[in-house]
Short mmCIF file of C-alpha atoms (C1' of nucleotides) in Angstrom, two decimals:
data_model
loop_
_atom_site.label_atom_id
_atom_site.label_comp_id
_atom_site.label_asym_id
_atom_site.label_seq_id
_atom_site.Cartn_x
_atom_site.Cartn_y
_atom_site.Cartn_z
CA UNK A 201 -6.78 -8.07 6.61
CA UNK A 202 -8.89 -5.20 7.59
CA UNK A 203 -9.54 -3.17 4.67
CA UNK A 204 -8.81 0.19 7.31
CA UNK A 205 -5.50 -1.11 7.97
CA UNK A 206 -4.27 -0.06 4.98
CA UNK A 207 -4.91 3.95 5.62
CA UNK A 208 -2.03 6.78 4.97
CA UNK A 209 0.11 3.99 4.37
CA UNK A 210 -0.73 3.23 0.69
CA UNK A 211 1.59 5.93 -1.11
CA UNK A 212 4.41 4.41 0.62
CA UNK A 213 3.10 0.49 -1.01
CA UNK A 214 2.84 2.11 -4.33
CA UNK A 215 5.93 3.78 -4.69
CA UNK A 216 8.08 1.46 -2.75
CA UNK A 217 6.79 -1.02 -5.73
CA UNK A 218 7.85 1.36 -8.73
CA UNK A 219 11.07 1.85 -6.67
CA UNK A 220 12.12 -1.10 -8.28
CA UNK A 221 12.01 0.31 -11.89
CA UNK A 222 8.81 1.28 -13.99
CA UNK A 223 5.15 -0.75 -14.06
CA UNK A 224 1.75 -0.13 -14.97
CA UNK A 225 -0.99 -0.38 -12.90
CA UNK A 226 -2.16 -3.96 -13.24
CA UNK A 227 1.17 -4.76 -12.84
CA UNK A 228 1.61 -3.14 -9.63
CA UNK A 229 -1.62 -4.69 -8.35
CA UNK A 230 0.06 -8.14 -8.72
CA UNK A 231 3.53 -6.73 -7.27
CA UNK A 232 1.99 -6.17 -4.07
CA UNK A 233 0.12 -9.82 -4.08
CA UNK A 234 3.62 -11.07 -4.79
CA UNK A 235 5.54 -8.71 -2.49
CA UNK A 236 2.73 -9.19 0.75
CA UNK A 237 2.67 -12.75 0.37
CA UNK A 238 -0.38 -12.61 -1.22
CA UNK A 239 -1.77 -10.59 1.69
CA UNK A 240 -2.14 -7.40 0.11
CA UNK A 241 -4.96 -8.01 -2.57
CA UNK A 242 -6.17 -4.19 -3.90
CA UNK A 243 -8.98 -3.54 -6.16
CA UNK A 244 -8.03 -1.13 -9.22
CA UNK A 245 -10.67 0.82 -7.94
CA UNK A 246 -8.28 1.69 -5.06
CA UNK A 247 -4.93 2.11 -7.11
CA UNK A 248 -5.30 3.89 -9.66
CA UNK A 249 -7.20 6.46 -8.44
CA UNK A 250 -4.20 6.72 -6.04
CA UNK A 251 -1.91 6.43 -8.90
CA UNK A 252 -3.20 9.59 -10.25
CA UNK A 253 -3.47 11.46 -7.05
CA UNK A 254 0.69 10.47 -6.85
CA UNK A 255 1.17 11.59 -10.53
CA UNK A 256 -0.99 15.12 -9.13
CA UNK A 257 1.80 14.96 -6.45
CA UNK A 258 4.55 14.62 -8.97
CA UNK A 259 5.45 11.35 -7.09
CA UNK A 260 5.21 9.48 -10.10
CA UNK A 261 4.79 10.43 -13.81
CA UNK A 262 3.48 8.27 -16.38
CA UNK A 263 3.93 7.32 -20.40
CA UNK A 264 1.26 5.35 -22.63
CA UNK A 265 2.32 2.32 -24.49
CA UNK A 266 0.62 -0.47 -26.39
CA UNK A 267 1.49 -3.80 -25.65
CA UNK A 268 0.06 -7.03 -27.95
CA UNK A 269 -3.20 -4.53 -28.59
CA UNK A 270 -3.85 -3.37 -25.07
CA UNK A 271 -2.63 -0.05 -23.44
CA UNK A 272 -0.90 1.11 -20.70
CA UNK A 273 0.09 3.64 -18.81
CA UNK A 274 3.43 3.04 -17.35
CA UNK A 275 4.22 4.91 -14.49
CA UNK A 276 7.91 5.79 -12.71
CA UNK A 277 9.05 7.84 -9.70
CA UNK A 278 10.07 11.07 -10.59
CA UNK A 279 12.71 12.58 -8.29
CA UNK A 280 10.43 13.93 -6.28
CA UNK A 281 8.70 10.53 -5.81
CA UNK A 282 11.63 9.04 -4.52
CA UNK A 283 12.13 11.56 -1.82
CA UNK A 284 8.76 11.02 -0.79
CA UNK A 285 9.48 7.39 -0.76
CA UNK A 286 12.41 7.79 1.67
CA UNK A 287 10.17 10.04 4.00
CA UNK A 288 7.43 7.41 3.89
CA UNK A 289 9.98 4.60 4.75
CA UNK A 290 11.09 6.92 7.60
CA UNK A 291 7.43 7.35 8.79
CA UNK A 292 6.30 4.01 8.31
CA UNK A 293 9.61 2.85 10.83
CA UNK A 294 8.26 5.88 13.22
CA UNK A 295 4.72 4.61 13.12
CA UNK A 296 5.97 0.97 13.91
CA UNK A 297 7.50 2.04 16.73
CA UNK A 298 4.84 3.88 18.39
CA UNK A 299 2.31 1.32 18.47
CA UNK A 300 4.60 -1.30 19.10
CA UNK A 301 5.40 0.89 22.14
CA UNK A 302 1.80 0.38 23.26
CA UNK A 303 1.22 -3.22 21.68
CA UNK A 304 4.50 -4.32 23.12
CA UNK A 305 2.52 -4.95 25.99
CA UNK A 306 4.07 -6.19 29.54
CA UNK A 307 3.75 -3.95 32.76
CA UNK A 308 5.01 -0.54 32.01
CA UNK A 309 7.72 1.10 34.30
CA UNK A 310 5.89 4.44 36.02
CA UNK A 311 8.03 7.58 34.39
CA UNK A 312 10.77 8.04 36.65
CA UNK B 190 2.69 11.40 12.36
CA UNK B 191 -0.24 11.66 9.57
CA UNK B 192 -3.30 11.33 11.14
CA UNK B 193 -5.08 8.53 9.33
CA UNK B 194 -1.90 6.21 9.68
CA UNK B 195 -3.85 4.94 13.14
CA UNK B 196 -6.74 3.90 10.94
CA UNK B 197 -7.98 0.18 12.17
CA UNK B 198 -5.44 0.51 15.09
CA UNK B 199 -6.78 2.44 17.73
CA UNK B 200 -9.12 -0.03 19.08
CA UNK B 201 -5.90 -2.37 19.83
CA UNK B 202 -4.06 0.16 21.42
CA UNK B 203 -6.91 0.94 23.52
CA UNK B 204 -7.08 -2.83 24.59
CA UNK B 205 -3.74 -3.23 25.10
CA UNK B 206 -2.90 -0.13 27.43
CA UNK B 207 -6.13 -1.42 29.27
CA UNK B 208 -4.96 -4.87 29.69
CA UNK B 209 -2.10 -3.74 32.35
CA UNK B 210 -5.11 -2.70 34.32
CA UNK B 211 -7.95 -0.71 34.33
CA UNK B 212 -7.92 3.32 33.43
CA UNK B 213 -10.49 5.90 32.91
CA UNK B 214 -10.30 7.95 29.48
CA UNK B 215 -7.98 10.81 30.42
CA UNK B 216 -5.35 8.35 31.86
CA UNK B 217 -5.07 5.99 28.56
CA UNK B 218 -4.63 9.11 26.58
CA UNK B 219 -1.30 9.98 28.90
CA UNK B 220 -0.63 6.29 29.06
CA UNK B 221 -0.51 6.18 25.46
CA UNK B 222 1.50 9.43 25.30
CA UNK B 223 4.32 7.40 27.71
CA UNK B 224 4.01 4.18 25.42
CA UNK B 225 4.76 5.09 22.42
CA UNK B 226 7.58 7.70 23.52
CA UNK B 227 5.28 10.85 22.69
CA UNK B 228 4.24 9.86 18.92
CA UNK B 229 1.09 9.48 20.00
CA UNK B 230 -1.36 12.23 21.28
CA UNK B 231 -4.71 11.03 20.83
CA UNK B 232 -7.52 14.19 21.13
CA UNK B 233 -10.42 13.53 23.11
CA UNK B 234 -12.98 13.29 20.44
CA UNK B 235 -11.05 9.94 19.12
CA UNK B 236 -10.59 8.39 22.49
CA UNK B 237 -14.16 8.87 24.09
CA UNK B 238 -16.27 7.72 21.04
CA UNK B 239 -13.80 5.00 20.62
CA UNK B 240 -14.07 3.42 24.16
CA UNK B 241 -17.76 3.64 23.55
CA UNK B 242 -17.88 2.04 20.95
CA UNK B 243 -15.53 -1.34 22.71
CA UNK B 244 -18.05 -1.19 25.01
CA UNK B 245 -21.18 -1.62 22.80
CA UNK B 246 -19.15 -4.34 21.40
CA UNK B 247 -18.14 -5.96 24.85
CA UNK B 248 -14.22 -5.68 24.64
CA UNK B 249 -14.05 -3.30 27.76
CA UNK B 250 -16.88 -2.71 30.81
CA UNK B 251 -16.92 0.71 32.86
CA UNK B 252 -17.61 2.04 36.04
CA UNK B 253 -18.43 5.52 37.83
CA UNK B 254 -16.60 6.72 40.49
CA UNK B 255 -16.23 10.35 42.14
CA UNK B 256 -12.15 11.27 43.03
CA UNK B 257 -11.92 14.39 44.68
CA UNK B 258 -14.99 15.80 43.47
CA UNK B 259 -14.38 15.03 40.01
CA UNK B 260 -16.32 11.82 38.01
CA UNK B 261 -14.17 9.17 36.36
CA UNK B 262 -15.71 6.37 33.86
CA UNK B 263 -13.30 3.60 34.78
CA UNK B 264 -12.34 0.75 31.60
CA UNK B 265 -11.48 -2.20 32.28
CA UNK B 266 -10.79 -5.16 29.63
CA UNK B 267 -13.76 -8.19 29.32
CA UNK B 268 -12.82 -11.77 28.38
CA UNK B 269 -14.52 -10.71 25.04
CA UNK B 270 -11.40 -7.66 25.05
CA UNK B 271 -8.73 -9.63 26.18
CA UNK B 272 -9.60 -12.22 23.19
CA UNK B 273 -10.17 -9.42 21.03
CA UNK B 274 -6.60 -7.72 21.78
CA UNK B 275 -5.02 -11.44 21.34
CA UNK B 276 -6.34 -11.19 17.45
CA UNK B 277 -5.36 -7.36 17.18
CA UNK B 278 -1.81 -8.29 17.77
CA UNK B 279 -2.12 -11.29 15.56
CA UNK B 280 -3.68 -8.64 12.72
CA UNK B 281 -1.31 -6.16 13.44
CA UNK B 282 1.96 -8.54 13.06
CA UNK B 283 0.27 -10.01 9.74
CA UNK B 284 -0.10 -6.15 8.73
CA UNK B 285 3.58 -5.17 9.25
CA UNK B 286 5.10 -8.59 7.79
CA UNK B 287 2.94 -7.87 4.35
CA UNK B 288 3.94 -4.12 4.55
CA UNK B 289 7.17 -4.17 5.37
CA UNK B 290 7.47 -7.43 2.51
CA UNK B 291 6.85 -4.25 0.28
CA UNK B 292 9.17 -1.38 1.58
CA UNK B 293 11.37 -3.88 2.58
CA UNK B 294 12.69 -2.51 -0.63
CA UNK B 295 15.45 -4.33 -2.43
CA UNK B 296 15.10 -5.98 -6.10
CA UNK B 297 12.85 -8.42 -5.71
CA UNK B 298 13.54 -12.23 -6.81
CA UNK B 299 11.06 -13.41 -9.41
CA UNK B 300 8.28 -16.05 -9.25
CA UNK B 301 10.35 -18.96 -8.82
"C1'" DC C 231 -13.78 36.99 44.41
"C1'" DG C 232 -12.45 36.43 39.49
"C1'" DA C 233 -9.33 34.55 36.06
"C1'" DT C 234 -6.77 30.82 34.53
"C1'" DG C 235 -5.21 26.09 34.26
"C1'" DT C 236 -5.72 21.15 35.04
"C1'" DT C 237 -8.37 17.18 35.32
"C1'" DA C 238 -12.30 14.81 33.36
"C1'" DG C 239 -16.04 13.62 30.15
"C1'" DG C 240 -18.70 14.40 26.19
"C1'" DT C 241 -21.11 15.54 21.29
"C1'" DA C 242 -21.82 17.16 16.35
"C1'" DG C 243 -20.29 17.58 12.09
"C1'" DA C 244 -16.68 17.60 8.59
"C1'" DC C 245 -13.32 15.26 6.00
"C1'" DA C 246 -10.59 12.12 3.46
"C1'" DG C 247 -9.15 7.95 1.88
"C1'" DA C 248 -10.23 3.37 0.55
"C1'" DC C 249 -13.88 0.42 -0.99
"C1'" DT C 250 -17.88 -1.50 -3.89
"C1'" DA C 251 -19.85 -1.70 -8.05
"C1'" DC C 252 -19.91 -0.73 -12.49
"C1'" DA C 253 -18.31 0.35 -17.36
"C1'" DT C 254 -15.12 -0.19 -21.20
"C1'" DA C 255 -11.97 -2.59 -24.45
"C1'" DT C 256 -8.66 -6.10 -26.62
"C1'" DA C 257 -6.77 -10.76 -27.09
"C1'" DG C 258 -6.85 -15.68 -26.93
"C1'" DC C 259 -9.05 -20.11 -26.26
"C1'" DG C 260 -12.50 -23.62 -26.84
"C1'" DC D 11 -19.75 -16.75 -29.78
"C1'" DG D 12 -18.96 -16.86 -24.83
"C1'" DC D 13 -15.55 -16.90 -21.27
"C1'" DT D 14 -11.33 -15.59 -19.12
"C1'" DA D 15 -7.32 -12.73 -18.57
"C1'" DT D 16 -5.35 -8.35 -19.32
"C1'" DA D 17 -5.87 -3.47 -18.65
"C1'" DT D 18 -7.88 1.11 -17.38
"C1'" DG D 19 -11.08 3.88 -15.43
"C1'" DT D 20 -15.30 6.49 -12.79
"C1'" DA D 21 -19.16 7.37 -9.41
"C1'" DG D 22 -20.78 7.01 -5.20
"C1'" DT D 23 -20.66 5.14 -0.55
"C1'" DC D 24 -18.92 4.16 3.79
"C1'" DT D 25 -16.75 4.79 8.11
"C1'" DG D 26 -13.47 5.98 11.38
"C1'" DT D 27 -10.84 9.74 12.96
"C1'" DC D 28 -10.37 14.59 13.60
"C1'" DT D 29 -11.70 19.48 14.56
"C1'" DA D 30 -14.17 22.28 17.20
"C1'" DC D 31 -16.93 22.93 20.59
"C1'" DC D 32 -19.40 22.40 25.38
"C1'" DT D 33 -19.77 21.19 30.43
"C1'" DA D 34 -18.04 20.84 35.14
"C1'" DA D 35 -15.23 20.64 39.63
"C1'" DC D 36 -11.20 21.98 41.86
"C1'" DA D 37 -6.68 24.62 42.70
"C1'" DT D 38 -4.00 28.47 42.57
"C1'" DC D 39 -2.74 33.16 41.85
"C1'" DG D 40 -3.58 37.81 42.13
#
DNA sequence: CGATGTTAGGTAGACAGACTACATATAGCG
DNA sequence: CGCTATATGTAGTCTGTCTACCTAACATCG
């Protein structure tokens, strides 16, 4: 997959995934592998900077545990998040539908 | 529409409006307009470079001509483009199926 | 004739978001 | 002890799209 593909539209990944109920990072990271079909593959480098540009948002907000030795930061959507969720869901159908209205391909009828 | 949502998809819109025949630059912008219902209102300074940059790489081939006094650069799709717009499509339906696998929203069954 | 709008093409530079590469730390296994 | 898996994080780069601008011919209105 082409690494651009994923622009604007990884908010919407990450918050669809906590829509679910509360992960930490690492975990989301595989979420997505398992979600895509093990198409979506992102480096942490990518997510959790975006995690904490989300919890700057007030998307998501975030609590530190320790787990057999090793910490985490376990993040949720707030309120807030989830709105932003539905909007993204809304956009992402909106988006779809644009390009598919170019992709779609075939002759196009001349406007009438 | 967000802006950076089109990242990695403008060069297969561009093939695809030019594989129902060939356009000059202003023309796929309003033929893009029509496609996708209005959603998409690509400036200028995205379309230009972009078309340039298909031809460097040998997906479309242009032409001068004068209409009525004013100079067109005419596009039109190379067996490199049309082949190129065949695995755009391909891309774009493996993009959707892994995104949408992750909005698609619902709890989500476990490993097997 | 001058102003404005439409058609048409173009460039330079900024910007932002995702990536690469790296750094850190604990636990468990051989 | 080294290696792998788990887990988090930062710095800097890269690149494609956008903003803002420029040019030019023609048409129309006043």
């Amino acid at each position: 997959m082409k690494s651009d593909a994923l622009r604007g539209h990884l908010d919407a990944l990450l918050l669809a995934t906590l829509d679910d109920g509360e992960l930490h990072g690492y975990a989301i990271i595989e979420a997505l592998q398992r979600r895509s079909g093990g198409a979506l593959d992102l480096p942490t480098g990518t997510v959790y900077p975006a995690l904490r540009r989300l919890e700057r948002a007030g998307h998501v907000a975030s609590e530190w545990s320790t787990v057999a030795g090793r910490k985490r930061r376990t993040y949720r959507l707030t309120g807030a998040g989830r709105r932003a969720l539905s909007d993204e869901r809304a956009a992402w159908r909106e988006f779809t539908t644009a390009i598919e209205g170019v992709l779609g391909g075939g002759p196009w009828p001349e406007q009438a």
